[in-house]
Short mmCIF file of N, CA and C in Angstrom, two decimals:
data_model
loop_
_atom_site.label_atom_id
_atom_site.label_comp_id
_atom_site.label_asym_id
_atom_site.label_seq_id
_atom_site.Cartn_x
_atom_site.Cartn_y
_atom_site.Cartn_z
N THR A 30 -78.51 -21.52 -285.67
CA THR A 30 -79.36 -22.69 -285.81
C THR A 30 -80.41 -22.66 -284.73
N PHE A 31 -81.63 -22.95 -285.12
CA PHE A 31 -82.75 -22.98 -284.20
C PHE A 31 -83.44 -24.32 -284.36
N THR A 32 -83.65 -25.01 -283.25
CA THR A 32 -84.30 -26.32 -283.29
C THR A 32 -85.54 -26.29 -282.42
N LEU A 33 -86.61 -26.79 -282.94
CA LEU A 33 -87.86 -26.87 -282.20
C LEU A 33 -88.24 -28.34 -282.09
N LEU A 34 -88.35 -28.82 -280.85
CA LEU A 34 -88.72 -30.21 -280.61
C LEU A 34 -90.11 -30.27 -280.03
N PRO A 35 -90.97 -31.14 -280.54
CA PRO A 35 -92.31 -31.24 -279.97
C PRO A 35 -92.25 -31.84 -278.58
N GLY A 36 -93.09 -31.35 -277.70
CA GLY A 36 -93.14 -31.87 -276.33
C GLY A 36 -93.87 -33.20 -276.28
N ALA A 37 -93.52 -33.99 -275.32
CA ALA A 37 -94.19 -35.28 -275.15
C ALA A 37 -95.50 -35.07 -274.41
N ILE A 38 -96.49 -35.79 -274.82
CA ILE A 38 -97.78 -35.73 -274.15
C ILE A 38 -97.86 -36.93 -273.22
N ALA A 39 -98.02 -36.65 -271.95
CA ALA A 39 -98.06 -37.74 -270.97
C ALA A 39 -98.95 -37.34 -269.81
N ALA A 40 -99.61 -38.32 -269.25
CA ALA A 40 -100.41 -38.08 -268.05
C ALA A 40 -99.49 -38.13 -266.84
N PRO A 41 -99.77 -37.32 -265.83
CA PRO A 41 -98.92 -37.36 -264.63
C PRO A 41 -99.01 -38.73 -263.96
N ASN A 42 -97.88 -39.18 -263.47
CA ASN A 42 -97.81 -40.46 -262.77
C ASN A 42 -97.85 -40.16 -261.27
N SER A 43 -98.94 -40.51 -260.61
CA SER A 43 -99.06 -40.20 -259.20
C SER A 43 -99.28 -41.47 -258.40
N ASP A 44 -98.91 -41.41 -257.14
CA ASP A 44 -99.08 -42.53 -256.22
C ASP A 44 -99.38 -41.93 -254.85
N GLU A 45 -100.60 -42.09 -254.40
CA GLU A 45 -100.95 -41.61 -253.07
C GLU A 45 -100.20 -42.44 -252.05
N GLN A 46 -99.56 -41.77 -251.09
CA GLN A 46 -98.77 -42.46 -250.09
C GLN A 46 -99.20 -42.06 -248.69
N ALA A 47 -98.92 -42.93 -247.74
CA ALA A 47 -99.14 -42.63 -246.33
C ALA A 47 -97.83 -42.88 -245.60
N TRP A 48 -97.42 -41.94 -244.76
CA TRP A 48 -96.18 -42.06 -244.01
C TRP A 48 -96.50 -42.01 -242.52
N PHE A 49 -95.95 -42.95 -241.77
CA PHE A 49 -96.10 -42.98 -240.32
C PHE A 49 -94.71 -42.88 -239.70
N GLN A 50 -94.55 -41.99 -238.72
CA GLN A 50 -93.22 -41.66 -238.21
C GLN A 50 -93.22 -41.57 -236.70
N LEU A 51 -92.15 -42.08 -236.10
CA LEU A 51 -91.89 -41.96 -234.68
C LEU A 51 -90.52 -41.32 -234.52
N LEU A 52 -90.43 -40.20 -233.77
CA LEU A 52 -89.18 -39.45 -233.62
C LEU A 52 -88.75 -39.40 -232.16
N PHE A 53 -87.43 -39.35 -231.97
CA PHE A 53 -86.81 -39.15 -230.65
C PHE A 53 -85.78 -38.05 -230.82
N ASN A 54 -85.82 -37.04 -229.94
CA ASN A 54 -84.88 -35.93 -230.02
C ASN A 54 -84.57 -35.49 -228.60
N ARG A 55 -83.28 -35.51 -228.24
CA ARG A 55 -82.90 -35.16 -226.87
C ARG A 55 -81.60 -34.36 -226.89
N LYS A 56 -81.49 -33.44 -225.92
CA LYS A 56 -80.28 -32.63 -225.76
C LYS A 56 -79.87 -32.72 -224.30
N ASP A 57 -78.56 -32.95 -224.05
CA ASP A 57 -78.11 -32.99 -222.66
C ASP A 57 -77.42 -31.68 -222.28
N SER A 58 -77.06 -31.55 -221.02
CA SER A 58 -76.50 -30.30 -220.51
C SER A 58 -75.10 -30.01 -221.04
N ALA A 59 -74.40 -31.01 -221.57
CA ALA A 59 -73.05 -30.81 -222.11
C ALA A 59 -73.08 -30.38 -223.57
N GLY A 60 -74.27 -30.23 -224.16
CA GLY A 60 -74.37 -29.78 -225.54
C GLY A 60 -74.46 -30.91 -226.56
N TRP A 61 -74.53 -32.15 -226.12
CA TRP A 61 -74.69 -33.28 -227.04
C TRP A 61 -76.16 -33.42 -227.38
N ARG A 62 -76.43 -33.81 -228.64
CA ARG A 62 -77.80 -34.02 -229.12
C ARG A 62 -77.93 -35.44 -229.63
N TYR A 63 -79.11 -36.01 -229.45
CA TYR A 63 -79.38 -37.38 -229.87
C TYR A 63 -80.68 -37.40 -230.66
N PHE A 64 -80.67 -38.12 -231.79
CA PHE A 64 -81.83 -38.16 -232.66
C PHE A 64 -82.08 -39.58 -233.12
N GLY A 65 -83.34 -39.99 -233.15
CA GLY A 65 -83.73 -41.29 -233.68
C GLY A 65 -85.04 -41.17 -234.44
N GLU A 66 -85.20 -42.01 -235.45
CA GLU A 66 -86.40 -41.97 -236.27
C GLU A 66 -86.75 -43.37 -236.76
N LEU A 67 -88.02 -43.71 -236.71
CA LEU A 67 -88.58 -44.89 -237.36
C LEU A 67 -89.70 -44.39 -238.25
N GLN A 68 -89.69 -44.82 -239.51
CA GLN A 68 -90.70 -44.34 -240.43
C GLN A 68 -91.09 -45.46 -241.40
N GLN A 69 -92.37 -45.70 -241.53
CA GLN A 69 -92.88 -46.65 -242.52
C GLN A 69 -93.68 -45.87 -243.55
N ARG A 70 -93.36 -46.08 -244.82
CA ARG A 70 -94.10 -45.45 -245.91
C ARG A 70 -94.88 -46.52 -246.67
N PHE A 71 -96.11 -46.17 -247.03
CA PHE A 71 -96.96 -47.06 -247.81
C PHE A 71 -97.21 -46.43 -249.17
N GLY A 72 -97.03 -47.21 -250.24
CA GLY A 72 -97.23 -46.72 -251.61
C GLY A 72 -98.33 -47.51 -252.30
N GLN A 73 -98.34 -47.41 -253.64
CA GLN A 73 -99.38 -48.01 -254.46
C GLN A 73 -100.76 -47.65 -253.91
N GLU A 74 -101.01 -46.34 -253.92
CA GLU A 74 -102.24 -45.78 -253.38
C GLU A 74 -102.41 -46.11 -251.89
N ALA A 75 -101.30 -46.08 -251.17
CA ALA A 75 -101.24 -46.30 -249.72
C ALA A 75 -101.71 -47.70 -249.31
N SER A 76 -101.54 -48.67 -250.22
CA SER A 76 -102.04 -50.02 -249.94
C SER A 76 -100.95 -51.01 -249.54
N ARG A 77 -99.66 -50.71 -249.87
CA ARG A 77 -98.59 -51.67 -249.59
C ARG A 77 -97.37 -50.95 -249.02
N PRO A 78 -96.64 -51.62 -248.10
CA PRO A 78 -95.40 -51.02 -247.59
C PRO A 78 -94.42 -50.79 -248.74
N SER A 79 -93.83 -49.58 -248.80
CA SER A 79 -92.93 -49.26 -249.90
C SER A 79 -91.51 -48.93 -249.43
N LEU A 80 -91.36 -48.34 -248.25
CA LEU A 80 -90.04 -47.96 -247.75
C LEU A 80 -90.08 -47.90 -246.24
N PHE A 81 -89.02 -48.40 -245.62
CA PHE A 81 -88.89 -48.32 -244.17
C PHE A 81 -87.60 -47.55 -243.87
N ILE A 82 -87.66 -46.62 -242.94
CA ILE A 82 -86.48 -45.83 -242.58
C ILE A 82 -86.24 -45.96 -241.08
N THR A 83 -85.03 -46.32 -240.73
CA THR A 83 -84.60 -46.22 -239.34
C THR A 83 -83.31 -45.40 -239.37
N ARG A 84 -83.29 -44.32 -238.59
CA ARG A 84 -82.17 -43.37 -238.65
C ARG A 84 -81.78 -42.98 -237.23
N ALA A 85 -80.48 -42.87 -236.99
CA ALA A 85 -79.96 -42.43 -235.70
C ALA A 85 -78.79 -41.48 -235.94
N ALA A 86 -78.67 -40.48 -235.06
CA ALA A 86 -77.58 -39.51 -235.20
C ALA A 86 -77.21 -38.95 -233.83
N VAL A 87 -75.94 -38.55 -233.74
CA VAL A 87 -75.41 -37.88 -232.56
C VAL A 87 -74.83 -36.55 -233.02
N GLY A 88 -75.18 -35.49 -232.32
CA GLY A 88 -74.69 -34.17 -232.68
C GLY A 88 -74.08 -33.46 -231.50
N LYS A 89 -73.28 -32.44 -231.80
CA LYS A 89 -72.63 -31.63 -230.76
C LYS A 89 -72.75 -30.16 -231.15
N HIS A 90 -73.20 -29.35 -230.21
CA HIS A 90 -73.29 -27.91 -230.46
C HIS A 90 -71.88 -27.32 -230.54
N VAL A 91 -71.62 -26.58 -231.61
CA VAL A 91 -70.37 -25.84 -231.78
C VAL A 91 -70.50 -24.48 -231.12
N ASN A 92 -71.67 -23.88 -231.27
CA ASN A 92 -72.03 -22.66 -230.55
C ASN A 92 -73.53 -22.72 -230.28
N ARG A 93 -74.10 -21.64 -229.84
CA ARG A 93 -75.51 -21.64 -229.45
C ARG A 93 -76.45 -22.03 -230.59
N ASP A 94 -76.12 -21.64 -231.83
CA ASP A 94 -77.02 -21.82 -232.97
C ASP A 94 -76.62 -22.91 -233.95
N PHE A 95 -75.40 -23.44 -233.86
CA PHE A 95 -74.91 -24.37 -234.89
C PHE A 95 -74.43 -25.66 -234.25
N SER A 96 -74.80 -26.81 -234.88
CA SER A 96 -74.36 -28.12 -234.39
C SER A 96 -73.89 -28.97 -235.57
N LEU A 97 -72.98 -29.89 -235.28
CA LEU A 97 -72.48 -30.87 -236.25
C LEU A 97 -72.96 -32.25 -235.84
N TRP A 98 -73.32 -33.06 -236.85
CA TRP A 98 -73.93 -34.37 -236.60
C TRP A 98 -73.23 -35.47 -237.39
N LEU A 99 -73.28 -36.68 -236.84
CA LEU A 99 -72.80 -37.89 -237.50
C LEU A 99 -73.91 -38.92 -237.35
N GLY A 100 -74.30 -39.58 -238.45
CA GLY A 100 -75.43 -40.48 -238.34
C GLY A 100 -75.40 -41.64 -239.31
N TYR A 101 -76.35 -42.53 -239.11
CA TYR A 101 -76.52 -43.73 -239.93
C TYR A 101 -78.01 -43.97 -240.14
N ALA A 102 -78.36 -44.45 -241.33
CA ALA A 102 -79.74 -44.82 -241.62
C ALA A 102 -79.76 -46.12 -242.40
N TRP A 103 -80.72 -46.97 -242.09
CA TRP A 103 -81.00 -48.16 -242.88
C TRP A 103 -82.35 -47.95 -243.52
N THR A 104 -82.39 -47.93 -244.85
CA THR A 104 -83.62 -47.56 -245.56
C THR A 104 -83.93 -48.58 -246.65
N PRO A 105 -84.42 -49.75 -246.28
CA PRO A 105 -84.74 -50.73 -247.33
C PRO A 105 -86.00 -50.37 -248.09
N SER A 106 -85.92 -50.49 -249.43
CA SER A 106 -87.10 -50.35 -250.27
C SER A 106 -87.87 -51.66 -250.25
N GLN A 107 -89.17 -51.57 -250.27
CA GLN A 107 -90.00 -52.76 -250.27
C GLN A 107 -90.78 -52.90 -251.57
N LEU A 108 -90.87 -51.85 -252.35
CA LEU A 108 -91.52 -51.87 -253.66
C LEU A 108 -90.57 -51.28 -254.69
N PRO A 109 -90.46 -51.76 -255.89
CA PRO A 109 -91.17 -52.91 -256.42
C PRO A 109 -90.61 -54.25 -255.93
N ARG A 110 -89.40 -54.22 -255.35
CA ARG A 110 -88.83 -55.44 -254.76
C ARG A 110 -87.98 -55.02 -253.56
N TRP A 111 -87.65 -55.96 -252.71
CA TRP A 111 -86.81 -55.68 -251.55
C TRP A 111 -85.42 -55.28 -252.01
N GLN A 112 -84.91 -54.16 -251.49
CA GLN A 112 -83.56 -53.71 -251.79
C GLN A 112 -83.05 -52.92 -250.58
N SER A 113 -82.05 -53.49 -249.91
CA SER A 113 -81.51 -52.86 -248.71
C SER A 113 -80.60 -51.70 -249.08
N GLU A 114 -80.60 -50.69 -248.22
CA GLU A 114 -79.74 -49.52 -248.43
C GLU A 114 -79.22 -49.02 -247.09
N ASP A 115 -77.92 -48.77 -247.01
CA ASP A 115 -77.28 -48.16 -245.84
C ASP A 115 -76.86 -46.75 -246.20
N ARG A 116 -77.11 -45.81 -245.30
CA ARG A 116 -76.72 -44.41 -245.51
C ARG A 116 -75.93 -43.93 -244.30
N TYR A 117 -74.75 -43.39 -244.56
CA TYR A 117 -73.93 -42.77 -243.52
C TYR A 117 -73.93 -41.29 -243.85
N PHE A 118 -74.09 -40.43 -242.83
CA PHE A 118 -74.18 -39.01 -243.16
C PHE A 118 -73.47 -38.12 -242.16
N LEU A 119 -73.03 -36.98 -242.69
CA LEU A 119 -72.48 -35.86 -241.92
C LEU A 119 -73.44 -34.70 -242.13
N GLN A 120 -73.72 -33.95 -241.06
CA GLN A 120 -74.72 -32.89 -241.17
C GLN A 120 -74.30 -31.68 -240.36
N GLY A 121 -74.51 -30.51 -240.92
CA GLY A 121 -74.39 -29.25 -240.21
C GLY A 121 -75.78 -28.68 -240.05
N GLN A 122 -76.12 -28.19 -238.85
CA GLN A 122 -77.48 -27.72 -238.59
C GLN A 122 -77.46 -26.38 -237.88
N TRP A 123 -78.17 -25.41 -238.46
CA TRP A 123 -78.29 -24.08 -237.89
C TRP A 123 -79.73 -23.90 -237.39
N GLU A 124 -79.89 -23.38 -236.17
CA GLU A 124 -81.21 -23.17 -235.59
C GLU A 124 -81.33 -21.75 -235.07
N TYR A 125 -82.48 -21.16 -235.33
CA TYR A 125 -82.78 -19.83 -234.83
C TYR A 125 -84.12 -19.90 -234.10
N LYS A 126 -84.14 -19.48 -232.84
CA LYS A 126 -85.36 -19.53 -232.04
C LYS A 126 -85.82 -18.12 -231.71
N GLN A 127 -87.10 -17.87 -231.97
CA GLN A 127 -87.70 -16.58 -231.68
C GLN A 127 -89.08 -16.83 -231.08
N GLY A 128 -89.20 -16.68 -229.78
CA GLY A 128 -90.47 -16.94 -229.11
C GLY A 128 -90.89 -18.39 -229.27
N ALA A 129 -92.09 -18.61 -229.78
CA ALA A 129 -92.60 -19.97 -229.99
C ALA A 129 -92.13 -20.56 -231.31
N TRP A 130 -91.42 -19.78 -232.13
CA TRP A 130 -90.98 -20.23 -233.46
C TRP A 130 -89.56 -20.76 -233.42
N ASN A 131 -89.32 -21.78 -234.22
CA ASN A 131 -87.98 -22.38 -234.33
C ASN A 131 -87.69 -22.59 -235.81
N LEU A 132 -86.74 -21.85 -236.36
CA LEU A 132 -86.34 -21.97 -237.76
C LEU A 132 -85.07 -22.81 -237.81
N MET A 133 -85.05 -23.81 -238.70
CA MET A 133 -83.90 -24.70 -238.77
C MET A 133 -83.48 -24.88 -240.23
N LYS A 134 -82.18 -24.89 -240.47
CA LYS A 134 -81.59 -25.14 -241.79
C LYS A 134 -80.51 -26.19 -241.61
N ARG A 135 -80.53 -27.22 -242.44
CA ARG A 135 -79.51 -28.24 -242.34
C ARG A 135 -78.91 -28.52 -243.70
N THR A 136 -77.65 -28.90 -243.67
CA THR A 136 -76.94 -29.35 -244.87
C THR A 136 -76.41 -30.73 -244.55
N ARG A 137 -76.69 -31.69 -245.43
CA ARG A 137 -76.32 -33.08 -245.16
C ARG A 137 -75.58 -33.67 -246.35
N LEU A 138 -74.49 -34.39 -246.05
CA LEU A 138 -73.75 -35.16 -247.04
C LEU A 138 -73.96 -36.62 -246.70
N GLU A 139 -74.55 -37.37 -247.64
CA GLU A 139 -74.84 -38.79 -247.41
C GLU A 139 -73.98 -39.66 -248.31
N PHE A 140 -73.54 -40.77 -247.77
CA PHE A 140 -72.86 -41.82 -248.52
C PHE A 140 -73.79 -43.02 -248.51
N ARG A 141 -74.17 -43.50 -249.68
CA ARG A 141 -75.19 -44.54 -249.78
C ARG A 141 -74.60 -45.82 -250.35
N ASN A 142 -74.88 -46.94 -249.68
CA ASN A 142 -74.57 -48.27 -250.18
C ASN A 142 -75.90 -48.97 -250.46
N ILE A 143 -76.13 -49.31 -251.73
CA ILE A 143 -77.40 -49.91 -252.13
C ILE A 143 -77.12 -51.31 -252.66
N ASP A 144 -77.90 -52.29 -252.18
CA ASP A 144 -77.78 -53.67 -252.67
C ASP A 144 -77.86 -53.72 -254.19
N ARG A 145 -77.10 -54.63 -254.75
CA ARG A 145 -77.11 -54.89 -256.20
C ARG A 145 -76.65 -53.70 -257.02
N THR A 146 -75.82 -52.84 -256.43
CA THR A 146 -75.20 -51.74 -257.19
C THR A 146 -73.71 -51.79 -256.89
N ASN A 147 -72.94 -51.09 -257.70
CA ASN A 147 -71.49 -51.05 -257.52
C ASN A 147 -71.08 -49.77 -256.81
N GLY A 148 -70.29 -49.90 -255.75
CA GLY A 148 -69.69 -48.74 -255.10
C GLY A 148 -70.65 -47.98 -254.20
N THR A 149 -70.16 -46.83 -253.75
CA THR A 149 -70.89 -45.94 -252.86
C THR A 149 -71.23 -44.68 -253.65
N THR A 150 -72.45 -44.18 -253.45
CA THR A 150 -72.85 -42.93 -254.10
C THR A 150 -73.02 -41.86 -253.05
N SER A 151 -72.87 -40.62 -253.45
CA SER A 151 -73.09 -39.52 -252.51
C SER A 151 -73.87 -38.43 -253.19
#
């Protein structure tokens, strides 16, 4: 059996956005890492606040190149309506440094609690 379905004709839906971000990143001599982020995103052609992100995490180096992290983020949506969201996350991060270059790979598992929804999603 062979089925041919016609494709839908649609114009792309785009929204120009502007993102403003403030980051904090620190490492102490015992191998602990600290991270903080504040980010405001503007949508609807960059005219209205659409999402706010505040994120914090603490990490510990397992060896020279790999660290494990535990963190929390509060990310309320502001468009199309206010909707609060809490995110708890676990993260593994690998870093490779060569001269002035720093290559980083991370894997993150997030648990999300969103207002007006049932349960936790991951």
